[in-house]
Backbone as JSON, one array per atom type, in Angstrom:
{
  "sequence": "MRIEGLNIANLANGSQKSFSIDDERKVRVFYDKQISDEVPGDTVGDEFKGYVFRITGGNDKQGFPMKQGVLVPSRVRLLLSAGHSCFKVRRSGERRRKSVRGCIVGPDLSVLSLVIIKQGENEIPGLTDVSVPKRLGPKRANNIRKLFNLTKEDDVRKFVIRREVTPKNADKKPYTKAPKIQRLVTPRTLMHKRRLVTVKKRQQEKSREAAAEYAQLLAMRQKEQRERKEELRRRRSSASRNSVSKQ",
  "N": [[58.99, 3.12, -23.64], [55.64, 1.91, -23.53], [52.61, -0.03, -23.3], [49.81, 1.91, -22.76], [47.14, 1.6, -22.03], [44.3, -0.61, -21.63], [41.6, -1.74, -23.47], [38.82, -3.31, -22.7], [36.32, -5.55, -23.63], [33.16, -7.02, -22.98], [31.47, -9.41, -24.44], [29.3, -10.89, -23.7], [27.45, -9.44, -22.18], [27.46, -7.0, -23.45], [28.98, -4.86, -22.48], [31.7, -2.51, -21.89], [34.96, -1.4, -21.03], [37.65, 0.75, -20.11], [41.05, 0.47, -19.03], [43.72, 1.86, -17.28], [47.24, 1.44, -17.5], [49.94, 1.27, -15.38], [52.3, -0.05, -14.77], [54.81, -1.59, -16.61], [55.41, -4.28, -16.5], [53.06, -5.62, -16.18], [51.86, -5.84, -18.65], [53.57, -7.22, -20.24], [53.03, -9.79, -20.93], [51.51, -9.67, -23.2], [53.21, -8.96, -25.23], [54.71, -9.63, -28.41], [52.6, -11.18, -29.17], [49.86, -11.94, -31.41], [47.07, -10.5, -33.27], [43.96, -11.97, -32.48], [45.05, -13.92, -30.88], [44.91, -15.79, -27.81], [45.2, -14.82, -24.45], [46.18, -15.31, -21.07], [44.94, -13.5, -18.23], [46.17, -13.3, -15.74], [48.6, -12.06, -14.96], [48.12, -9.42, -15.42], [46.66, -8.18, -13.41], [45.36, -8.52, -10.04], [42.6, -8.49, -10.03], [41.96, -9.6, -12.47], [42.31, -12.3, -12.32], [42.17, -15.59, -13.45], [40.85, -14.91, -15.76], [40.58, -15.01, -19.33], [41.74, -13.52, -22.22], [41.14, -12.33, -25.56], [43.0, -10.97, -28.17], [42.0, -8.25, -30.09], [42.73, -6.01, -31.5], [44.18, -2.69, -31.83], [45.84, 0.49, -31.25], [48.61, 2.54, -32.22], [50.98, 4.97, -30.82], [50.61, 7.21, -32.41], [48.08, 6.86, -33.37], [47.55, 5.08, -35.45], [45.87, 2.24, -36.73], [45.93, -1.29, -35.86], [46.41, -3.93, -38.18], [45.07, -6.92, -39.3], [46.95, -9.74, -40.42], [49.24, -8.44, -41.24], [52.32, -9.14, -40.6], [54.26, -7.82, -38.79], [55.95, -6.0, -36.19], [55.68, -3.23, -36.32], [55.09, -0.08, -38.02], [53.81, 0.07, -41.32], [53.56, 0.88, -44.85], [50.92, 0.32, -46.97], [49.39, -0.61, -50.07], [46.13, -0.12, -50.41], [42.79, -1.18, -51.17], [39.3, -1.42, -52.18], [37.44, -3.38, -49.9], [39.48, -3.98, -48.13], [40.48, -3.8, -44.7], [40.84, -0.93, -42.53], [40.6, 1.03, -44.44], [38.75, 3.36, -46.28], [36.63, 3.6, -48.95], [36.53, 6.14, -51.31], [35.82, 6.66, -53.92], [34.74, 4.79, -56.82], [36.69, 1.95, -57.54], [38.99, 2.95, -56.42], [42.35, 3.1, -55.21], [44.72, 3.32, -52.59], [47.7, 4.3, -50.92], [48.39, 3.61, -47.64], [49.29, 4.13, -44.19], [49.63, 1.6, -41.82], [49.47, -0.23, -38.75], [51.31, -3.12, -37.81], [50.16, -6.5, -36.97], [51.34, -7.62, -34.75], [51.88, -7.43, -31.32], [53.46, -4.82, -29.55], [55.68, -2.65, -27.59], [55.2, -0.11, -28.54], [52.55, 0.47, -28.78], [49.6, 2.3, -27.99], [46.97, 1.83, -27.04], [45.41, -1.25, -26.34], [43.11, -3.52, -27.59], [40.86, -5.79, -26.17], [38.98, -8.84, -25.72], [36.79, -10.58, -23.57], [37.17, -13.97, -23.12], [37.01, -16.08, -21.35], [35.58, -16.01, -18.19], [36.74, -15.01, -15.0], [37.18, -15.68, -11.44], [36.47, -13.43, -9.84], [34.22, -10.63, -9.94], [34.31, -7.89, -12.21], [33.99, -4.56, -11.61], [31.7, -2.58, -13.41], [32.1, -3.94, -15.75], [31.64, -6.78, -15.83], [29.55, -6.98, -14.08], [27.38, -5.61, -14.96], [24.71, -5.03, -17.31], [24.18, -4.21, -20.57], [21.55, -3.21, -22.4], [20.4, -3.94, -25.75], [20.19, -1.27, -27.98], [18.81, -1.02, -30.38], [16.53, -2.94, -32.34], [16.19, -5.85, -34.55], [16.3, -5.23, -38.1], [15.95, -6.28, -40.64], [13.6, -8.23, -42.48], [13.59, -11.09, -42.36], [15.23, -11.5, -40.15], [13.66, -10.42, -38.1], [11.56, -12.24, -38.17], [12.95, -14.5, -37.36], [13.66, -13.8, -34.75], [11.19, -13.61, -33.38], [10.1, -16.04, -33.98], [8.39, -16.39, -36.26], [6.12, -17.13, -38.97], [5.83, -17.34, -42.59], [3.34, -16.38, -43.17], [2.67, -14.58, -41.16], [2.37, -11.14, -40.23], [5.03, -9.09, -40.49], [5.31, -6.44, -39.88], [3.91, -5.85, -37.59], [5.48, -6.65, -35.52], [7.73, -5.13, -35.17], [10.41, -3.73, -33.35], [10.09, -0.95, -31.45], [11.56, 2.17, -30.46], [11.84, 4.5, -27.8], [11.91, 7.99, -27.96], [13.16, 10.81, -26.43], [12.42, 14.15, -26.55], [14.57, 17.05, -26.78], [13.45, 19.41, -26.02], [11.6, 20.16, -23.23], [8.9, 20.63, -23.2], [7.7, 19.16, -25.19], [6.18, 16.01, -25.95], [7.36, 12.65, -25.29], [8.13, 10.37, -27.97], [7.82, 7.52, -30.18], [9.97, 5.61, -32.34], [10.37, 3.67, -35.27], [12.25, 1.31, -37.18], [12.72, 1.24, -40.79], [11.57, -1.53, -42.42], [13.63, -3.86, -43.95], [13.93, -5.67, -47.06], [11.3, -6.48, -47.23], [8.55, -8.18, -48.4], [5.87, -7.14, -50.15], [2.53, -6.64, -51.55], [2.85, -4.43, -53.21], [5.61, -4.37, -53.81], [5.79, -6.77, -55.22], [4.13, -6.17, -57.4], [5.67, -4.12, -58.51], [7.92, -5.59, -59.22], [6.83, -7.34, -61.12], [6.14, -5.46, -63.06], [8.68, -4.51, -63.81], [9.71, -6.86, -64.95], [7.95, -7.13, -67.11], [8.53, -4.79, -68.57], [11.18, -5.33, -69.2], [10.91, -7.62, -70.82], [9.47, -6.46, -72.9], [11.37, -4.66, -73.91], [13.3, -6.47, -74.78], [11.88, -7.81, -76.81], [11.49, -5.66, -78.54], [14.14, -5.12, -79.22], [14.8, -7.49, -80.58], [13.05, -7.32, -82.78], [14.06, -4.98, -83.96], [16.64, -5.88, -84.59], [16.05, -7.91, -86.44], [14.85, -6.4, -88.47], [17.0, -4.78, -89.19], [18.78, -6.73, -90.11], [17.37, -7.65, -92.36], [17.3, -5.31, -93.93], [20.05, -4.96, -94.31], [20.67, -7.26, -95.78], [19.24, -6.72, -98.14], [20.59, -4.39, -99.03], [23.15, -5.5, -99.49], [22.54, -7.28, -101.54], [21.75, -5.51, -103.57], [24.18, -4.23, -103.92], [25.76, -6.35, -104.88], [24.43, -6.84, -107.3], [24.92, -4.43, -108.65], [27.71, -4.61, -108.96], [27.87, -6.87, -110.56], [26.56, -6.0, -112.87], [28.31, -3.95, -113.66], [30.57, -5.51, -114.19], [29.65, -7.01, -116.38], [29.31, -4.97, -118.29], [31.94, -4.11, -118.65], [33.11, -6.41, -119.7], [31.66, -6.71, -122.12], [32.42, -4.37, -123.4], [35.15, -4.83, -123.76], [35.08, -7.03, -125.51], [33.9, -5.83, -127.79], [35.89, -4.02, -128.53], [37.96, -5.77, -129.28], [36.82, -7.08, -131.49], [36.62, -5.01, -133.36], [39.26, -4.56, -133.97]],
  "CA": [[57.68, 3.0, -24.27], [54.84, 0.81, -23.03], [51.17, 0.07, -23.55], [49.27, 2.8, -21.74], [45.8, 1.25, -21.6], [43.62, -1.79, -22.18], [40.17, -1.54, -23.71], [38.3, -4.66, -22.56], [34.89, -5.66, -23.94], [32.49, -8.25, -22.57], [30.44, -9.63, -25.45], [28.14, -11.57, -23.12], [26.44, -8.46, -21.75], [27.56, -5.78, -24.23], [29.66, -3.78, -21.76], [33.06, -2.2, -22.31], [35.61, -0.54, -20.06], [39.08, 1.02, -20.35], [41.88, 0.39, -17.84], [45.05, 2.46, -17.43], [48.33, 0.58, -17.06], [51.06, 2.04, -14.85], [53.49, -0.89, -14.69], [55.02, -2.29, -17.87], [55.49, -5.72, -16.28], [51.72, -6.2, -16.25], [51.44, -6.05, -20.04], [54.6, -7.94, -21.0], [52.48, -11.06, -21.42], [50.91, -9.43, -24.51], [54.23, -8.67, -26.23], [54.97, -10.65, -29.43], [51.38, -11.88, -29.52], [49.2, -11.41, -32.61], [45.62, -10.36, -33.21], [43.19, -13.22, -32.35], [45.67, -14.83, -29.9], [44.3, -15.79, -26.48], [46.22, -14.55, -23.44], [45.64, -15.28, -19.71], [45.04, -12.18, -17.61], [46.6, -13.36, -14.34], [49.7, -11.14, -14.69], [47.69, -8.03, -15.61], [46.25, -7.68, -12.11], [44.66, -9.51, -9.21], [41.17, -8.52, -10.38], [41.79, -10.36, -13.7], [42.76, -13.67, -12.08], [41.29, -16.58, -14.04], [40.29, -14.42, -17.01], [41.3, -15.26, -20.58], [41.41, -12.47, -23.18], [41.54, -12.46, -26.96], [43.43, -9.69, -28.74], [41.2, -7.92, -31.26], [43.28, -4.87, -32.24], [44.81, -1.65, -31.03], [46.36, 1.67, -31.94], [49.91, 2.98, -31.72], [50.99, 6.29, -30.18], [50.13, 8.21, -33.37], [46.7, 6.59, -33.71], [47.4, 4.18, -36.59], [45.27, 0.99, -36.24], [46.54, -2.57, -36.19], [45.75, -4.62, -39.3], [45.28, -8.37, -39.28], [47.67, -10.28, -41.56], [50.52, -7.74, -41.45], [53.11, -9.8, -39.56], [55.4, -7.02, -38.35], [55.63, -5.25, -34.96], [55.91, -1.81, -36.56], [54.19, 0.55, -38.97], [54.18, -0.11, -42.72], [52.68, 1.53, -45.81], [50.38, -0.68, -47.88], [48.47, -0.16, -51.11], [44.84, -0.68, -50.02], [41.68, -0.96, -52.1], [37.99, -1.77, -51.63], [37.41, -4.67, -49.25], [40.5, -4.06, -47.1], [40.24, -3.06, -43.47], [41.62, 0.31, -42.34], [40.53, 1.84, -45.66], [37.41, 3.77, -46.67], [36.63, 3.9, -50.39], [35.9, 7.43, -51.62], [35.26, 6.57, -55.27], [34.76, 3.43, -57.34], [37.97, 1.51, -58.07], [40.11, 3.73, -55.85], [43.4, 2.47, -54.41], [45.5, 4.36, -51.93], [48.74, 3.79, -50.02], [48.13, 4.12, -46.3], [50.11, 3.59, -43.11], [48.92, 0.77, -40.85], [50.33, -0.89, -37.76], [51.27, -4.58, -37.93], [49.28, -7.19, -36.03], [52.12, -8.15, -33.63], [51.84, -6.48, -30.22], [54.75, -4.33, -29.1], [55.58, -1.55, -26.6], [54.87, 1.18, -29.16], [51.1, 0.65, -28.82], [49.0, 3.16, -26.97], [45.82, 1.13, -26.49], [45.23, -2.6, -26.84], [41.71, -3.93, -27.46], [40.72, -7.18, -25.75], [37.64, -9.38, -25.53], [36.79, -11.63, -22.56], [36.81, -15.3, -23.62], [36.66, -16.87, -20.16], [35.44, -15.14, -17.02], [37.41, -15.53, -13.82], [36.45, -15.85, -10.19], [35.96, -12.17, -9.31], [33.51, -9.72, -10.84], [34.98, -6.62, -12.49], [32.96, -3.52, -11.58], [31.49, -1.85, -14.65], [32.38, -4.76, -16.93], [30.95, -8.07, -15.76], [28.4, -6.93, -13.18], [26.34, -4.78, -15.57], [24.16, -5.54, -18.56], [23.8, -3.1, -21.45], [20.57, -3.73, -23.37], [20.55, -3.49, -27.12], [19.41, -0.06, -28.23], [17.99, -1.2, -31.57], [16.15, -4.3, -32.68], [16.51, -6.23, -35.93], [15.71, -4.38, -39.14], [15.63, -7.1, -41.8], [12.36, -8.97, -42.26], [13.88, -12.46, -41.95], [15.77, -11.47, -38.79], [12.53, -10.23, -37.2], [10.86, -13.53, -38.11], [13.76, -15.42, -36.58], [13.62, -13.39, -33.35], [9.88, -13.9, -32.79], [9.67, -17.36, -34.44], [7.2, -16.16, -37.08], [6.01, -17.84, -40.23], [5.71, -16.47, -43.75], [2.0, -15.8, -43.2], [2.55, -13.53, -40.15], [2.71, -9.78, -40.66], [6.25, -8.68, -39.78], [5.21, -5.03, -39.48], [3.33, -5.76, -36.25], [6.45, -7.12, -34.52], [8.92, -4.28, -35.2], [10.76, -3.18, -32.05], [10.13, 0.51, -31.47], [12.33, 2.77, -29.36], [11.27, 5.77, -27.34], [12.79, 9.15, -28.14], [12.8, 11.93, -25.55], [12.86, 15.39, -27.17], [15.37, 17.96, -25.95], [12.51, 20.38, -25.47], [10.81, 19.5, -22.19], [7.46, 20.83, -23.42], [7.2, 18.16, -26.13], [5.99, 14.68, -25.39], [8.19, 11.61, -25.92], [7.5, 9.62, -29.06], [8.53, 6.29, -30.55], [10.42, 5.49, -33.72], [10.55, 2.28, -35.73], [13.06, 1.27, -38.41], [12.1, 0.8, -42.03], [11.87, -2.95, -42.58], [14.34, -4.15, -45.19], [13.6, -6.93, -47.75], [9.91, -6.84, -46.92], [7.8, -8.5, -49.62], [4.5, -6.67, -50.07], [1.9, -6.63, -52.89], [3.4, -3.35, -54.04], [6.9, -4.79, -54.34], [5.54, -7.8, -56.23], [3.64, -5.48, -58.58], [6.8, -3.42, -59.1], [8.77, -6.59, -59.85], [6.16, -7.79, -62.35], [6.25, -4.38, -64.04], [10.04, -4.51, -64.33], [9.86, -8.01, -65.84], [7.21, -6.82, -68.34], [9.31, -3.8, -69.32], [12.36, -5.98, -69.73], [10.5, -8.45, -71.96], [9.1, -5.57, -73.99], [12.6, -4.15, -74.5], [13.94, -7.56, -75.52], [11.12, -8.01, -78.05], [11.78, -4.53, -79.42], [15.49, -5.3, -79.73], [14.77, -8.56, -81.58], [12.43, -6.79, -84.0], [14.99, -4.05, -84.59], [17.73, -6.66, -85.17], [15.54, -8.58, -87.65], [14.67, -5.37, -89.5], [18.32, -4.38, -89.66], [19.33, -7.83, -90.92], [16.67, -7.65, -93.65], [17.78, -4.15, -94.7], [21.43, -5.22, -94.68], [20.68, -8.24, -96.87], [18.79, -6.03, -99.34], [21.68, -3.53, -99.49], [24.21, -6.33, -100.03], [22.06, -7.81, -102.81], [21.85, -4.42, -104.54], [25.6, -3.99, -104.21], [26.22, -7.44, -105.75], [23.87, -6.64, -108.63], [25.66, -3.34, -109.31], [29.03, -5.11, -109.34], [27.68, -7.79, -111.68], [26.25, -5.18, -114.04], [29.55, -3.29, -114.06], [31.45, -6.52, -114.77], [29.12, -7.33, -117.71], [29.6, -3.84, -119.2], [33.36, -4.11, -118.97], [33.42, -7.55, -120.59], [31.11, -6.42, -123.46], [33.25, -3.32, -124.03], [36.42, -5.41, -124.19], [34.8, -7.83, -126.69], [33.71, -4.94, -128.93], [37.19, -3.44, -128.95], [38.72, -6.83, -129.93], [36.2, -7.34, -132.79], [36.95, -3.89, -134.25], [40.64, -4.68, -134.43]],
  "C": [[56.96, 1.78, -23.74], [53.39, 1.03, -23.44], [50.53, 0.85, -22.42], [47.89, 2.38, -21.24], [45.29, 0.01, -22.29], [42.14, -1.47, -22.31], [39.54, -2.93, -23.77], [36.8, -4.63, -22.79], [34.39, -7.03, -23.49], [31.32, -8.48, -23.52], [29.18, -10.27, -24.87], [27.05, -10.59, -22.71], [26.54, -7.12, -22.47], [28.26, -4.62, -23.57], [31.1, -3.65, -22.23], [33.66, -1.23, -21.31], [37.09, -0.41, -20.38], [39.83, 1.02, -19.02], [43.24, 1.01, -18.16], [46.1, 1.54, -16.83], [49.5, 1.45, -16.63], [52.37, 1.26, -14.88], [53.64, -1.68, -15.98], [55.05, -3.8, -17.69], [54.13, -6.39, -16.38], [51.31, -6.56, -17.68], [52.5, -6.76, -20.87], [54.09, -9.25, -21.55], [51.87, -10.9, -22.8], [51.95, -9.23, -25.6], [54.47, -9.9, -27.12], [53.76, -11.54, -29.71], [50.75, -11.2, -30.74], [47.72, -11.22, -32.34], [44.98, -11.75, -33.3], [43.88, -14.24, -31.46], [44.97, -14.69, -28.56], [45.4, -15.73, -25.42], [45.57, -14.61, -22.06], [45.88, -13.92, -19.06], [45.52, -12.2, -16.19], [47.68, -12.33, -14.02], [49.28, -9.68, -14.82], [47.29, -7.4, -14.28], [45.5, -8.76, -11.35], [43.19, -9.6, -9.57], [40.9, -9.32, -11.65], [42.22, -11.82, -13.54], [41.73, -14.66, -12.61], [40.67, -16.16, -15.37], [41.19, -14.81, -18.18], [40.8, -14.24, -21.59], [41.84, -12.88, -24.58], [41.87, -11.08, -27.5], [42.64, -9.42, -30.01], [41.75, -6.73, -32.05], [43.94, -3.9, -31.29], [45.27, -0.51, -31.9], [47.72, 2.02, -31.36], [49.82, 4.4, -31.19], [50.45, 7.38, -31.09], [48.71, 7.92, -33.86], [46.49, 5.67, -34.9], [46.91, 2.81, -36.1], [46.07, -0.23, -36.65], [45.71, -3.25, -37.27], [46.1, -6.08, -39.28], [45.97, -8.82, -40.56], [48.98, -9.6, -41.85], [51.45, -8.18, -40.32], [54.39, -9.05, -39.24], [55.0, -6.27, -37.08], [55.83, -3.75, -35.1], [54.9, -1.32, -37.58], [54.71, 0.36, -40.38], [53.17, 0.65, -43.58], [52.26, 0.5, -46.84], [49.46, -0.02, -48.89], [47.13, -0.86, -50.88], [43.78, -0.31, -51.05], [40.39, -1.39, -51.42], [38.01, -3.19, -51.08], [38.46, -4.85, -48.18], [40.04, -3.31, -45.86], [41.17, -1.86, -43.4], [41.6, 1.19, -43.59], [39.07, 2.1, -46.0], [37.45, 4.23, -48.13], [35.88, 5.21, -50.62], [35.26, 7.43, -53.0], [35.47, 5.15, -55.78], [36.14, 3.11, -57.94], [39.18, 2.21, -57.48], [41.07, 2.82, -55.09], [44.26, 3.57, -53.81], [46.54, 3.7, -51.01], [48.57, 4.45, -48.66], [49.05, 3.45, -45.29], [49.23, 2.82, -42.14], [49.95, 0.14, -39.93], [50.2, -2.4, -37.92], [50.47, -5.22, -36.82], [50.03, -7.79, -34.85], [52.22, -7.08, -32.55], [53.26, -6.11, -29.8], [54.57, -3.17, -28.13], [55.22, -0.2, -27.2], [53.37, 1.41, -29.24], [50.63, 1.55, -27.7], [47.85, 2.46, -26.27], [45.73, -0.24, -27.15], [43.79, -3.03, -26.56], [41.64, -5.43, -27.2], [39.26, -7.54, -25.63], [37.74, -10.52, -24.52], [36.3, -12.93, -23.2], [36.33, -16.18, -22.47], [36.66, -15.95, -18.96], [36.06, -15.82, -15.8], [36.51, -15.6, -12.6], [35.76, -14.56, -9.75], [35.23, -11.38, -10.4], [34.31, -8.43, -11.01], [33.92, -5.53, -12.52], [32.9, -2.74, -12.9], [31.72, -2.66, -15.9], [31.6, -6.07, -16.92], [29.7, -8.04, -14.88], [27.27, -6.06, -13.73], [25.87, -5.45, -16.85], [23.66, -4.36, -19.37], [22.81, -3.62, -22.47], [20.84, -3.18, -24.76], [19.64, -2.31, -27.38], [18.43, -0.25, -29.39], [17.68, -2.67, -31.78], [16.52, -4.63, -34.11], [15.72, -5.41, -36.93], [15.26, -5.2, -40.36], [14.44, -8.0, -41.49], [12.63, -10.38, -41.76], [14.45, -12.52, -40.55], [14.66, -11.24, -37.76], [11.74, -11.53, -37.07], [11.64, -14.53, -37.25], [13.69, -15.09, -35.09], [12.31, -13.79, -32.68], [9.3, -15.25, -33.25], [8.37, -17.25, -35.25], [7.24, -17.03, -38.32], [5.87, -16.83, -41.37], [4.34, -15.77, -43.79], [1.83, -14.66, -42.2], [3.01, -12.19, -40.72], [3.89, -9.28, -39.83], [6.11, -7.27, -39.23], [4.62, -4.86, -38.09], [4.33, -6.12, -35.15], [7.73, -6.29, -34.52], [9.16, -3.69, -33.81], [10.91, -1.67, -32.17], [10.96, 1.01, -30.29], [11.75, 4.14, -29.04], [12.31, 6.87, -27.43], [12.27, 10.27, -27.26], [13.29, 13.22, -26.18], [13.68, 16.25, -26.2], [14.5, 19.03, -25.31], [11.6, 19.67, -24.47], [9.32, 19.64, -22.41], [6.87, 19.77, -24.35], [7.14, 16.79, -25.47], [6.96, 13.69, -26.04], [7.41, 10.85, -26.99], [8.37, 8.41, -29.39], [8.88, 6.3, -32.03], [10.64, 4.02, -34.03], [11.39, 2.3, -37.0], [12.23, 0.88, -39.62], [12.53, -0.64, -42.3], [12.5, -3.18, -43.96], [13.94, -5.53, -45.72], [12.2, -7.42, -47.37], [9.15, -7.02, -48.23], [6.35, -8.12, -49.4], [3.86, -6.76, -51.46], [2.45, -5.54, -53.79], [4.75, -3.74, -54.63], [6.74, -5.87, -55.41], [5.03, -7.18, -57.52], [4.78, -4.75, -59.3], [7.73, -4.4, -59.82], [8.15, -7.1, -61.14], [6.26, -6.73, -63.44], [7.65, -4.34, -64.65], [10.27, -5.67, -65.29], [9.15, -7.76, -67.16], [7.98, -5.83, -69.2], [10.53, -4.43, -69.94], [12.01, -6.87, -70.93], [10.14, -7.6, -73.16], [10.36, -5.03, -74.69], [13.32, -5.23, -75.3], [13.23, -7.83, -76.84], [11.4, -6.9, -79.05], [13.17, -4.65, -80.02], [15.54, -6.39, -80.79], [14.15, -8.08, -82.89], [13.37, -5.85, -84.73], [16.14, -4.8, -85.25], [17.28, -7.37, -86.45], [15.36, -7.58, -88.79], [16.01, -4.92, -90.07], [18.94, -5.46, -90.53], [18.68, -7.88, -92.3], [17.15, -6.5, -94.52], [19.21, -4.36, -95.17], [21.52, -6.22, -95.82], [20.23, -7.6, -98.19], [19.89, -5.15, -99.91], [22.82, -4.36, -100.11], [23.82, -6.93, -101.39], [22.15, -6.75, -103.9], [23.29, -4.16, -104.92], [26.16, -5.09, -105.14], [25.69, -7.27, -107.17], [24.59, -5.53, -109.38], [27.03, -3.81, -109.79], [28.92, -6.05, -110.55], [27.38, -7.03, -112.96], [27.5, -4.48, -114.56], [30.51, -4.27, -114.72], [30.98, -6.89, -116.18], [29.44, -6.22, -118.72], [31.06, -3.85, -119.62], [33.71, -5.25, -119.93], [32.88, -7.31, -122.01], [31.93, -5.35, -124.17], [34.55, -3.89, -124.52], [36.21, -6.3, -125.42], [34.59, -6.97, -127.93], [35.02, -4.36, -129.43], [38.03, -4.48, -129.69], [38.15, -7.1, -131.34], [36.51, -6.22, -133.8], [38.38, -4.01, -134.76], [40.74, -5.76, -135.49]]
}
């Protein structure tokens, strides 16, 4: 058993490429390393001379992903819940026992994912000599302001990065699409917020009035109950005095 391939990503230009490994001696340098460890790439091949990689993950022969923090070189079953990696929540509060691969690299892995930390002397075709532009621009209002160095007074909607869409039908003309800006403060959102605050205050006032009315009614009922008990006590005492006087 050996690692069959390396999936190397270059974060500087957004490119990614997979390499097949034929000789096990080339990947022995990764054995017993953990996720987030940095490994020199000199032994992997002559084209990787001077490169330094960081391990970011991988999959074993059956496709189970590596999970950070599981310090074993094999597969284990863990009880996972919301917030854990390698787990997708289907319903609120769900927990499920799932099989995951430990974070220590071993020969049972099929693919190992790496990231270039330091670039070497030679260019790697398809990885370091290309630049992949970002397909989408920022969507959040503050991120758009940060990208174009805008102020609060500038209209963010005029600076949204649009992308061109080519229809599958050749007869139709290409058109552009823009994302819906998130966390955009407009007069309508402010009006909606003021309305919600007014409704909330109205509900609180109504609850206070209802609580005061209930407290008043409860006090009246308790007073009536005390009066009935006092009247009953007086009747019993007068009846007992009459019976004693007759004797």
